Coordinates of C-alpha atoms (C1' of nucleotides) in Angstrom, one line a residue:
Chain A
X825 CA 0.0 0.0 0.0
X826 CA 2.0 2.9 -1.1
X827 CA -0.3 5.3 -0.9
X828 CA -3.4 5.9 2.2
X829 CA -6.8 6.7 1.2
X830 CA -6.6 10.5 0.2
X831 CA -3.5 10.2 -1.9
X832 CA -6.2 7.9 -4.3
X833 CA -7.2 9.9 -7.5
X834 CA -10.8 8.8 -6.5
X835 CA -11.3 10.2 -3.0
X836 CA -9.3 13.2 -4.3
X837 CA -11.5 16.3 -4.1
X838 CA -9.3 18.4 -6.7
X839 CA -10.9 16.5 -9.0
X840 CA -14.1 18.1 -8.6
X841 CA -12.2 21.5 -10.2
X842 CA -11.0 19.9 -13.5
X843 CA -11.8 17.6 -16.3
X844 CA -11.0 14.4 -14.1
X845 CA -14.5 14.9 -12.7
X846 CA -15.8 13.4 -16.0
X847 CA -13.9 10.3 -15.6
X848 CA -16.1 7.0 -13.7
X849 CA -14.6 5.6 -9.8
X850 CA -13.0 2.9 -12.3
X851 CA -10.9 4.7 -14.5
X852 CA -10.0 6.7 -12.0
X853 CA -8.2 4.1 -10.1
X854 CA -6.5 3.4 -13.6
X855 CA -4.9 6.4 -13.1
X856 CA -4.1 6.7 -9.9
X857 CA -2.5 3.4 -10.0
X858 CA 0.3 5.3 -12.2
X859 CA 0.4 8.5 -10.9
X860 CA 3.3 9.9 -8.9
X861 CA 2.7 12.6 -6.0
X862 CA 5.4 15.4 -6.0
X863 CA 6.4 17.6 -3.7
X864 CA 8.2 20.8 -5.1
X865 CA 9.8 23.4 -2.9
X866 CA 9.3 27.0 -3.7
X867 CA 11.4 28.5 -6.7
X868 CA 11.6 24.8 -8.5
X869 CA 11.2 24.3 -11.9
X870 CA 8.4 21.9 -12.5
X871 CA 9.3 21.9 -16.1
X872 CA 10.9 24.1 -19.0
X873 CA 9.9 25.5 -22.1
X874 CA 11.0 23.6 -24.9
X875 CA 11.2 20.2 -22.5
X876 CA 8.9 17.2 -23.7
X877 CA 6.4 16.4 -21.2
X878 CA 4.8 12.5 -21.2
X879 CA 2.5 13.6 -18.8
X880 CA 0.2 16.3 -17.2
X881 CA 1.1 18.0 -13.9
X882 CA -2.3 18.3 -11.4
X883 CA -2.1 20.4 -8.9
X884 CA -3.2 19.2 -5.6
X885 CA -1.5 22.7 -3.4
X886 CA 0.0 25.6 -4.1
X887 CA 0.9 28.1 -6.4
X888 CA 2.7 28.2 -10.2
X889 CA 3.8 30.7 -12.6
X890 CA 3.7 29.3 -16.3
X891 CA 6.1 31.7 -18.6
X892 CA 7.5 31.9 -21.5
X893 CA 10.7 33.6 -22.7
X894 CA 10.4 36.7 -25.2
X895 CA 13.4 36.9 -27.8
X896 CA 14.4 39.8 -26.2
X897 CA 15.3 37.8 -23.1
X898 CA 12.4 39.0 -20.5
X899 CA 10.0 36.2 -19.3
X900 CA 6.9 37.0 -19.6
X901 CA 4.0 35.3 -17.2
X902 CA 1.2 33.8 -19.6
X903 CA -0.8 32.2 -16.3
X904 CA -0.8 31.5 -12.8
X905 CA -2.0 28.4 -12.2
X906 CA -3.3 26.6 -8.8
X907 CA -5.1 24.0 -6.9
X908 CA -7.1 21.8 -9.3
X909 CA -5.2 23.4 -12.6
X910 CA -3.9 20.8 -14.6
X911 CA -0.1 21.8 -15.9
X912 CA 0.9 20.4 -19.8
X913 CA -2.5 19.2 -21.2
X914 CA -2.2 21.9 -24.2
X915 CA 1.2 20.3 -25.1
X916 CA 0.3 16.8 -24.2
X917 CA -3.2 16.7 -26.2
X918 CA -1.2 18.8 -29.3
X919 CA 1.6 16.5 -29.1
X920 CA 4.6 18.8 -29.0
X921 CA 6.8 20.4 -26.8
X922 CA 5.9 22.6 -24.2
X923 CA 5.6 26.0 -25.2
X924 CA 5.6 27.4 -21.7
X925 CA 8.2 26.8 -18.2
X926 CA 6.4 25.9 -14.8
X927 CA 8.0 27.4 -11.8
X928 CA 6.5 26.9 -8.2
X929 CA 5.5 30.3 -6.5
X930 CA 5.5 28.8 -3.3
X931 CA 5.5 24.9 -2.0
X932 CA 3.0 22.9 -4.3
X933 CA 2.4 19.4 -4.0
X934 CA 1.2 17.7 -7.7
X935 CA 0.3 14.5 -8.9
X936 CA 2.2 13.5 -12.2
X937 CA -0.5 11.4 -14.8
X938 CA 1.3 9.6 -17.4
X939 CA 0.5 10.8 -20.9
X940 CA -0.3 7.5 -21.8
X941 CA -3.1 6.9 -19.5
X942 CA -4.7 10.0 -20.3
X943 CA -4.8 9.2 -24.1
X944 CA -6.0 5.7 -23.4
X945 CA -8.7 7.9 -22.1
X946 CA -9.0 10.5 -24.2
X947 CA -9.7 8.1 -27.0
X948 CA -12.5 6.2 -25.0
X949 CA -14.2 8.3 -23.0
X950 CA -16.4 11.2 -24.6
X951 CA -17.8 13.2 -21.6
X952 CA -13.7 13.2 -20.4
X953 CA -12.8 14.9 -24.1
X954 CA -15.5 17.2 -23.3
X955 CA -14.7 18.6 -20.4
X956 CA -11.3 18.8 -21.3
X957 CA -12.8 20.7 -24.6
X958 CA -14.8 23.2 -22.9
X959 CA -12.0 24.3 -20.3
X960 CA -9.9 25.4 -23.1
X961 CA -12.2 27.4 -24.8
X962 CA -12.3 29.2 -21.5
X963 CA -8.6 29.2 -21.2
X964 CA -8.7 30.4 -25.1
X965 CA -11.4 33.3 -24.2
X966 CA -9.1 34.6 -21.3
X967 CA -6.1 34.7 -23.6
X968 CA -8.0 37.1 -26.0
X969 CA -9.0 39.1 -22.9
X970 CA -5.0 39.2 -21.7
X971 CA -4.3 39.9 -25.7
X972 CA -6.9 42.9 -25.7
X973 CA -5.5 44.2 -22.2
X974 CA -2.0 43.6 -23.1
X975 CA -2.2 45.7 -26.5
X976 CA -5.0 48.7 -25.0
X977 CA -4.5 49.3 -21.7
X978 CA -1.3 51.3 -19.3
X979 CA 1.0 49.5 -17.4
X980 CA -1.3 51.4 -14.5
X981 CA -4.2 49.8 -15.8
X982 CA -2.7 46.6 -16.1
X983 CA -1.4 46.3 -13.0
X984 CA -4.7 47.7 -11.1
X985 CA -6.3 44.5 -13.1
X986 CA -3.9 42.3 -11.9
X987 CA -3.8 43.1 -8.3
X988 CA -7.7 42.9 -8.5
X989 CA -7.4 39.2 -10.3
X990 CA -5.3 38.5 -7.7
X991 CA -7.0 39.0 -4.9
X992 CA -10.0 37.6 -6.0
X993 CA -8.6 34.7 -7.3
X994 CA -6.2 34.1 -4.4
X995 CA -8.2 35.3 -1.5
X996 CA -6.5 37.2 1.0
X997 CA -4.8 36.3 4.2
X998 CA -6.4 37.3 8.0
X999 CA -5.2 41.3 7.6
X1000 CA -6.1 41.1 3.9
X1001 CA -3.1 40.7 2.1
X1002 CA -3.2 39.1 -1.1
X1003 CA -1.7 35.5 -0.2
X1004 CA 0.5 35.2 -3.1
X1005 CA 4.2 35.7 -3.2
X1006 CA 4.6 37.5 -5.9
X1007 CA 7.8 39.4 -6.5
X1008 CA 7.7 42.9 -7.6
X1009 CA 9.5 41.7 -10.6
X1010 CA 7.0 39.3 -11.0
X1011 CA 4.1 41.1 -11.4
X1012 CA 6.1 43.0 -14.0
X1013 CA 6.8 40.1 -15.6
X1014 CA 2.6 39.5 -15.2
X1015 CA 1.5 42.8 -16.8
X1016 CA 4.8 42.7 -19.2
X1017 CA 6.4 46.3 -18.0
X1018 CA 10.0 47.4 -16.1
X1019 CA 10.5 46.2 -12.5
X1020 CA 10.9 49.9 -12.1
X1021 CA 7.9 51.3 -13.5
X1022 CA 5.7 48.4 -11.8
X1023 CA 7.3 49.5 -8.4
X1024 CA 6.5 53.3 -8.6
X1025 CA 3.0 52.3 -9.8
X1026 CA 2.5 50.6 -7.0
X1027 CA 4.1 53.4 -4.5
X1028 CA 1.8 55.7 -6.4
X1029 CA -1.6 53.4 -5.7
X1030 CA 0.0 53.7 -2.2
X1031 CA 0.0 57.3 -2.1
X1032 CA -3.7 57.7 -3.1
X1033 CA -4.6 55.1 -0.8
X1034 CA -6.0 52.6 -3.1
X1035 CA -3.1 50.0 -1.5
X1036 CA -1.4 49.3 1.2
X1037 CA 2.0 47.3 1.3
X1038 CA 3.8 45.7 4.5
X1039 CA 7.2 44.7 2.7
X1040 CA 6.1 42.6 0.0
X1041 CA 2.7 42.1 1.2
X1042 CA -0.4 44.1 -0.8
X1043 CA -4.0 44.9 0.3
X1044 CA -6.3 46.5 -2.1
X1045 CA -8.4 49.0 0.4
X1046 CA -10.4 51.1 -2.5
X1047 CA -11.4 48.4 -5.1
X1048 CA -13.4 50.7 -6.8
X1049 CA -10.4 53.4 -7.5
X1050 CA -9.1 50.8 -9.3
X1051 CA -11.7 49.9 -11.1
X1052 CA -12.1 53.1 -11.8
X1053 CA -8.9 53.4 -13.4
X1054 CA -9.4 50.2 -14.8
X1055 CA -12.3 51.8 -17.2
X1056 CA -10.3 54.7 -17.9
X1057 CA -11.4 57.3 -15.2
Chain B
X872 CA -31.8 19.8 -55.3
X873 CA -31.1 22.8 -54.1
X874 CA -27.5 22.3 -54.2
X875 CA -25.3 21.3 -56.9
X876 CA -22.0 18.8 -56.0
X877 CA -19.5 21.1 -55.2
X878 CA -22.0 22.7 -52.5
X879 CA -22.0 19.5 -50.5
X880 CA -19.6 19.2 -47.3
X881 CA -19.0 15.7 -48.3
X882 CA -17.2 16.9 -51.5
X883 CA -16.0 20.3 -50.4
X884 CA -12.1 20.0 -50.5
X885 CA -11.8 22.7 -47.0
X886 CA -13.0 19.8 -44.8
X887 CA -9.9 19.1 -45.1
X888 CA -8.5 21.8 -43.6
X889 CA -10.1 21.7 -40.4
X890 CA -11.8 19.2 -37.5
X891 CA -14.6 18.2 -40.1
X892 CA -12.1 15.8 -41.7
X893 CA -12.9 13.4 -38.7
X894 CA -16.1 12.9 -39.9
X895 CA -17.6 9.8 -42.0
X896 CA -19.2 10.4 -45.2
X897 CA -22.5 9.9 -43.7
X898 CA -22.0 12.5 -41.0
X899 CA -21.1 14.8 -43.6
X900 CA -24.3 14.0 -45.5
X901 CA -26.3 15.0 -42.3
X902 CA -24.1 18.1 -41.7
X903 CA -24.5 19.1 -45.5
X904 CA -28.3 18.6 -45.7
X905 CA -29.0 21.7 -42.7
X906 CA -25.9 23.6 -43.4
X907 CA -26.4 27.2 -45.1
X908 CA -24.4 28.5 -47.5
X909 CA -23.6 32.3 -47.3
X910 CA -22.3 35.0 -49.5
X911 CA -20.8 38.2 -47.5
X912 CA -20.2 41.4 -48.6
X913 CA -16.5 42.8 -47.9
X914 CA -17.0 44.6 -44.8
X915 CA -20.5 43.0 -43.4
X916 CA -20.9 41.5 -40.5
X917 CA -20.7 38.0 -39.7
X918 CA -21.3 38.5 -36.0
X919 CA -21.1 40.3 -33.4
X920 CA -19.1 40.5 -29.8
X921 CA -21.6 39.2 -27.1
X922 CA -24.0 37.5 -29.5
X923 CA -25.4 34.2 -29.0
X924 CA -24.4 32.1 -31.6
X925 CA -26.5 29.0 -32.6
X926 CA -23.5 27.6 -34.9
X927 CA -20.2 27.5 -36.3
X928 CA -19.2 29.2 -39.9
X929 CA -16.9 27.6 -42.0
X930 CA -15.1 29.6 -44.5
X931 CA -15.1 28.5 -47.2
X932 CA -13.5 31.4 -49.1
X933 CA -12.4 34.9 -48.7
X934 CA -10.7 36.1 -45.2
X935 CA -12.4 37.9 -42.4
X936 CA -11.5 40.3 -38.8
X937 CA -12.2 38.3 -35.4
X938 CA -11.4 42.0 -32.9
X939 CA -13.0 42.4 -29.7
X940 CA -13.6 45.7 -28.6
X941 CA -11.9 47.2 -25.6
X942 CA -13.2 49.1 -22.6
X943 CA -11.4 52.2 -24.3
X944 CA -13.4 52.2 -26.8
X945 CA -10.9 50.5 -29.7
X946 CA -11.0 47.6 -31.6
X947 CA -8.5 45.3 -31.0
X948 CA -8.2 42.5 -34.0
X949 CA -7.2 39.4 -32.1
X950 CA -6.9 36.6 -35.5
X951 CA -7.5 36.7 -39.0
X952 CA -8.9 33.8 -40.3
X953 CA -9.1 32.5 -43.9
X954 CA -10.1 29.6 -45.9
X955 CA -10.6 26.3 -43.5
X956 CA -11.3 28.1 -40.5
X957 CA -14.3 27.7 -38.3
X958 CA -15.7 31.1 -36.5
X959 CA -17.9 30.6 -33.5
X960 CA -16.3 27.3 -32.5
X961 CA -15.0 28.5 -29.0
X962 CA -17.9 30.3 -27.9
X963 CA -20.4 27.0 -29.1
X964 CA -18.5 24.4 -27.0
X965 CA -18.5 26.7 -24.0
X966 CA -22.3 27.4 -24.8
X967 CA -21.5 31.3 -24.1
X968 CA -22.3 34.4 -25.9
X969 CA -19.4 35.0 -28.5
X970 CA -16.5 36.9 -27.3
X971 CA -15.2 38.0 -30.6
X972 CA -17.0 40.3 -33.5
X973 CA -16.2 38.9 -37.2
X974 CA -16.2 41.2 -40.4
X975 CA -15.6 40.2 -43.7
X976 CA -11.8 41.7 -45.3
X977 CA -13.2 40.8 -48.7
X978 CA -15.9 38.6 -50.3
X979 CA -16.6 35.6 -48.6
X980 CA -18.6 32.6 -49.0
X981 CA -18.9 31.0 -45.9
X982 CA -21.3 27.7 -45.0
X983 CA -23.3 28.0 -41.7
X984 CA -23.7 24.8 -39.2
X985 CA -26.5 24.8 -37.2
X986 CA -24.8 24.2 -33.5
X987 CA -27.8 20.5 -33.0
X988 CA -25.8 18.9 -35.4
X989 CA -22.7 19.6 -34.7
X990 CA -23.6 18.5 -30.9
X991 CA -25.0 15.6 -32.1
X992 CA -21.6 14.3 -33.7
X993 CA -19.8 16.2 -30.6
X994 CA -21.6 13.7 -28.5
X995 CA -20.8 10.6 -30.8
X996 CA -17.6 11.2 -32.2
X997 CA -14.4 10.9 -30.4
X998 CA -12.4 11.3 -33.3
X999 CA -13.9 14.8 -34.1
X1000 CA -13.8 15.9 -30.9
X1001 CA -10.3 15.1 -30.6
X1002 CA -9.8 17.4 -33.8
X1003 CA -11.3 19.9 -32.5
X1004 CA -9.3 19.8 -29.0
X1005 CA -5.7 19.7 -31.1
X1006 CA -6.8 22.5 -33.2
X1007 CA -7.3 24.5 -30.0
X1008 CA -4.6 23.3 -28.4
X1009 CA -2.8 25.2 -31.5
X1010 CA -5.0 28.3 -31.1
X1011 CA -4.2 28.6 -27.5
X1012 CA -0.3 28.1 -27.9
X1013 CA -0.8 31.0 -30.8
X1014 CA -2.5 33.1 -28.3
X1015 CA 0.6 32.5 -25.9
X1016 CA 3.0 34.1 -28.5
X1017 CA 0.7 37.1 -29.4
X1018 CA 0.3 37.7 -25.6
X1019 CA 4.5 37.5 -25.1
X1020 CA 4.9 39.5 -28.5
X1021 CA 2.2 42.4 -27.2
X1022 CA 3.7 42.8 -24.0
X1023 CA 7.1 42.7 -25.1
X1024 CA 8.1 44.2 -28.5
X1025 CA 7.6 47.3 -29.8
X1026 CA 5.2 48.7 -32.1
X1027 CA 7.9 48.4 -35.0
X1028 CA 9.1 45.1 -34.0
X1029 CA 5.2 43.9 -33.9
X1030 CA 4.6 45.6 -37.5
X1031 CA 7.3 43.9 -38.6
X1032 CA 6.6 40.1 -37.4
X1033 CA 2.7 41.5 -38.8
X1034 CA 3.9 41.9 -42.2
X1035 CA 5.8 38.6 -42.3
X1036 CA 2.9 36.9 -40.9
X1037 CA 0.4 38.4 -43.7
X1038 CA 3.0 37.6 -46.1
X1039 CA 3.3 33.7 -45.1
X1040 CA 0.0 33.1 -44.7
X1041 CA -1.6 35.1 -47.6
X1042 CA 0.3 34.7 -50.4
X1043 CA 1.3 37.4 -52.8
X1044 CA 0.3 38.9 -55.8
X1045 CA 1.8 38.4 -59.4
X1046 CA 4.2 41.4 -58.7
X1047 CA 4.9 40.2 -54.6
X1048 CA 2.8 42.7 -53.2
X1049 CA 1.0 41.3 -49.8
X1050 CA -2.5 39.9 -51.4
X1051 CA -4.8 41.0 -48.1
X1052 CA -6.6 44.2 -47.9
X1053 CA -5.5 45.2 -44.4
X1054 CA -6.4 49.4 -44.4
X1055 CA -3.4 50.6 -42.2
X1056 CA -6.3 51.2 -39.2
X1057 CA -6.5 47.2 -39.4
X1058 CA -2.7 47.0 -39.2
X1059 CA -2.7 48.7 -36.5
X1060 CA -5.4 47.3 -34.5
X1061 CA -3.5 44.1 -35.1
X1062 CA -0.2 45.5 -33.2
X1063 CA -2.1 47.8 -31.0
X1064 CA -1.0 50.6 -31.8
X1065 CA -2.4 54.4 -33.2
X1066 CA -3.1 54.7 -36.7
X1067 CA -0.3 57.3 -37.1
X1068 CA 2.3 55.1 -35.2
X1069 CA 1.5 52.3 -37.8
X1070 CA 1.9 54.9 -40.7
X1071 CA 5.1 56.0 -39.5
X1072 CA 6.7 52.8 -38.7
X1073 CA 5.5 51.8 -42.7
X1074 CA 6.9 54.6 -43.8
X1075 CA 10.5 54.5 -41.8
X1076 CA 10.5 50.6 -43.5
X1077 CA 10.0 52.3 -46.8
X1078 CA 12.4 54.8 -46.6
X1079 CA 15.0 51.7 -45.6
X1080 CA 14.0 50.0 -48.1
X1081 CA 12.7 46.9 -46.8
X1082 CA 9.0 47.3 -47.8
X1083 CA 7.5 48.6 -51.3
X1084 CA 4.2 50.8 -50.8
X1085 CA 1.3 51.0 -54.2
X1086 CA -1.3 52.8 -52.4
X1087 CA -2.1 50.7 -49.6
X1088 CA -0.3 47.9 -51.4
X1089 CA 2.6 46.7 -49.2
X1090 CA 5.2 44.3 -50.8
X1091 CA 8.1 43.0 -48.5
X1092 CA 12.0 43.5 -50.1
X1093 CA 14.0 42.7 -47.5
X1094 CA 12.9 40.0 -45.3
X1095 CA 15.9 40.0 -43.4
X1096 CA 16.2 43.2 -42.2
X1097 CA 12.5 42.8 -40.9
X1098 CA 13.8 39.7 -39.2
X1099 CA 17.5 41.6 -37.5
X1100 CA 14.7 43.8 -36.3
X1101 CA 11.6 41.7 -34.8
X1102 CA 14.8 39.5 -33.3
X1103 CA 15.7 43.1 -31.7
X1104 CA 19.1 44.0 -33.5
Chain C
dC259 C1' 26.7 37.8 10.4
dG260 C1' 27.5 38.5 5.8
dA261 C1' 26.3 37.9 0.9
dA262 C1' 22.9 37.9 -2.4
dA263 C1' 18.6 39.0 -3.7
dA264 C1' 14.9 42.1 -3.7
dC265 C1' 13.2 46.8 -3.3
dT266 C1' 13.3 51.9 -4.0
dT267 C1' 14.2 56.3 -6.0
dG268 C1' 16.3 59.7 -9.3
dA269 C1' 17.7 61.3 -13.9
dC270 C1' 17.3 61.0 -18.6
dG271 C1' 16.1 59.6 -23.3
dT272 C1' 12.9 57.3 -26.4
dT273 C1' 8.7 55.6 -27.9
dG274 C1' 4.4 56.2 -29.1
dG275 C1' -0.4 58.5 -28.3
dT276 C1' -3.1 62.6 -29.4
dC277 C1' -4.7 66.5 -32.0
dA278 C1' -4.9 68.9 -36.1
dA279 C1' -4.3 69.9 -40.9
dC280 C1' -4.2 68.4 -45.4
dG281 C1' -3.8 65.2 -49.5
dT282 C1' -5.8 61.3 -52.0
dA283 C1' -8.8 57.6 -53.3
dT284 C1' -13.6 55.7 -53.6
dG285 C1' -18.0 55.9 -54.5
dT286 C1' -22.9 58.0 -54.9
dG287 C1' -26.6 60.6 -56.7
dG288 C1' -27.8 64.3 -59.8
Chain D
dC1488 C1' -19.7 62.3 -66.1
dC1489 C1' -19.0 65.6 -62.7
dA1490 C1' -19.5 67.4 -57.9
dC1491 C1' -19.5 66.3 -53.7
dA1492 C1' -19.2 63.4 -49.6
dT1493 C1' -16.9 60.2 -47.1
dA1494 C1' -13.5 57.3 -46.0
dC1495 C1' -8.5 56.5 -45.9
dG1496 C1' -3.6 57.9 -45.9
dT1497 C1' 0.1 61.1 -44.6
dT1498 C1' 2.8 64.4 -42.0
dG1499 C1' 4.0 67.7 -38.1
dA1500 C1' 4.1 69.3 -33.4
dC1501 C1' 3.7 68.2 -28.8
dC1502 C1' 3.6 65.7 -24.5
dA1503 C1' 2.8 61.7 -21.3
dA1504 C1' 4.2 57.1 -20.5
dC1505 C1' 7.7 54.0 -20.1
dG1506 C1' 12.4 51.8 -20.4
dT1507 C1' 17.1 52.1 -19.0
dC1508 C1' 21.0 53.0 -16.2
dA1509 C1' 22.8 54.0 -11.8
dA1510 C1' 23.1 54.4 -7.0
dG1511 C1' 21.5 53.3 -2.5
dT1512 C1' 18.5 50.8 1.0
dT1513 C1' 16.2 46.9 2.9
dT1514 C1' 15.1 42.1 3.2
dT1515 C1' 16.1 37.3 3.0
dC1516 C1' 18.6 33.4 3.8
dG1517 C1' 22.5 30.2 4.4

DNA sequence: CGAAAACTTGACGTTGGTCAACGTATGTGG
DNA sequence: CCACATACGTTGACCAACGTCAAGTTTTCG
C-alpha cells in the first residue's frame, strides 16, 4: 500500500475542479495506480519551455507561474495556475513540446498522470474529451481578454487589473493581504512592463490610498479606485 | 436539389483543412443537408461581440477580422482567419455568448452549421472531438506568443513580425505585393498601436528599403532586415 | 553575520499616443 | 460624367508614458 486513502485519485476532491471529474470511480483508479505525488519546494522548476512532457502536472496545493521567454530575453508570465489546474494538457493533447516553463511560487504538492493513460482515455471516453474541450475554450477566451488588455491598456491599468485578479482569485490572508508571493519583478513580468515602472505604480496606488503594502505584502483598500482606473477614469 | 455537387460538405475539398475531416461520409451528408451556405459582402458582419451564436461558420473562401472591442473604446483585431477556419467554435462548445466580432476583409462565401448537429456528432464522435481539442490546443499556444509579443516588443518590431505573418500566410500577388486588404487602421489594430504610429513605422521601412508601398499595397524587399529587427538588432 | 537578492528612487532619453491639418482615393446621386 | 461626400492615408508638433542605467536601501537566507 503505497499510498493511504486521500493520496487515491478517486477520493481526491481536486478533481471536482477539472476535467478528471468526467472520468467514472474505475478509470479513476486506472490512473491513480500510475500517478506519482510530487512535492516541489518553492522556486523549482516543474518543467521548462522547450522540455517534452509525457504527462500532465495536477495540482493538488500551491501556487505556479507558467512563462515563456520573449526573444528579447524577459519572461513573460502567460498564467498562474493553482489547486485543481492541470499543468501540460495543451502540449500533451497537441503533441509537441511545451511551449511554456512551470516554476512553483510557493511549496506545491502535484500529482504527475502519465500521458499514456490519459490518451488511453482521451480516445474512449467522450464526456472526459468534453470537459477537457470546454475548459480550453475558457482558457482560449481569457487569452483574448490578456491579448486585448496587453495591447489597450497602461501598465497602470494593467497592473490595477492584476492586483484585483489576484485578490479575487487568491483570496486574502487574515489582515487582507493578497496570499501570493509575488515578487515585484514578478508582477512585472505578469502585466509585461520594467521592475521599475511596476514598483512606482504601485508606490503611487499607495500614495492615493488605493493599497497598502507591508514589505512585499499588498492589500487593495479602495477596489473601486481601481476599477475606476481600470475603465479609464 | 437545391445544391449542386461542389456545394456538398462531403465533396467540399476545406473539410480538409479543419476538424470536419474526422467525420464519415455519412456525418457529412447530415451536416450538408441543414448547413447554409452564405455569401458576404467585404465589410458586413458576420457576427457580433456578445451575441449568441447558434453555430459554427466555416469559410469556405475569402478572409475575415475576429477583434474584440476594448473598454477604451478600440478595436483590438485578435486573429485573422481565412479559408478552412471555423468562426464561432470557442464560444459554441463553452455554450456562451461569443467573445469576438467577425467582419468580412473581402468577399466571402462561408457555410453556416447549425450548433444540433454539430452536438450531435460532438456527442458521438471521439475522433472529431479530438480534432477539434488539437486544433485549440494550437490556437491557445498561438494566443501564448501574441500575448509575449504584445507585452514585449515594440510597435515596429510587432509591425514587422505583422507583415511577415500576412506575407506567409496570404500569399502574394503576381508582382509580390501582400494579397490582403488590411487598411493601415486594421494593421494597426493588429499590433495595437495608433493609426499614425502604424503609418510612420510603414513609412520608416519604406524609406530603408525593406518594404514597397502602391497605395495601400505593401510588398516586402527585404525580409531579413524585418527579421534583425523583430529579433531586436 | 555577511552575501545575495529584492526593493526603491532619481535622472534622462525614447517611444508612441493625441490632436490637427491636409492630400488622395472611392463611391454615390444628380 | 461631374461634384460632392466620405473614407482612408500622410505628416508635423507636442507631451505623457515608459524603459534604461545607476546608486543606494532593505530584506532574506544560508
Amino acid at each position: 500500500m503505497e499510498d493511504h486513502q486521500e493520496g487515491r485519485c478517486e477520493n481526491c476532491i481536486i478533481r471536482q475542479l477539472n476535467s478528471l471529474k468526467a472520468l467514472s470511480k474505475e478509470e479513476l483508479k486506472l490512473i491513480s495506480d500510475t500517478k506519482v505525488t510530487k512535492s516541489i519546494k518553492k522556486g523549482d522548476v516543474i518543467f521548462e519551455e522547450g522540455e517534452k512532457l509525457n504527462g500532465v502536472f495536477c495540482v493538488r496545493n500551491g501556487v505556479s507561474k507558467l512563462s515563456k521567454m520573449s526573444d528579447n530575453g524577459k519572461d513573460q508570465i502567460v498564467k498562474i495556475a493553482t489547486k485543481g489546474e492541470v499543468l501540460g494538457q495543451r502540449s500533451v493533447i497537441a503533441e509537441e513540446k511545451t511551449n511554456l516553463s512551470a516554476v512553483a511560487l510557493n511549496d506545491m504538492e502535484v500529482c504527475y498522470i502519465s500521458k499514456n493513460h490519459l490518451t488511453d482515455n482521451i480516445s474512449n471516453n467522450v464526456a472526459f474529451t468534453k470537459a477537457i474541450l470546454v475548459q480550453m475554450a475558457e482558457d482560449l477566451k481569457f487569452a483574448d481578454d490578456v491579448i486585448v488588455n496587453m495591447a489597450q491598456k497602461s501598465v497602470k491599468q494593467r497592473i490595477a487589473e492584476t492586483l484585483r485578479y489576484l485578490e479575487k482569485n487568491f483570496k486574502t490572508d487574515e489582515e487582507g493581504y493578497i496570499a501570493m508571493t509575488l515578487s515585484r519583478e514578478d508582477i512585472a513580468n505578469v502585466v509585461g512592463a520594467a521592475k521599475e515602472a511596476c514598483i512606482r505604480t504601485l508606490t503611487s496606488f499607495k500614495k492615493e490610498g488605493w493599497i497598502i503594502t507591508d514589505g512585499k505584502r499588498i492589500k487593495i483598500e479602495d477596489d473601486k479606485a481601481l476599477y475606476r482606473l481600470i475603465e479609464g477614469f
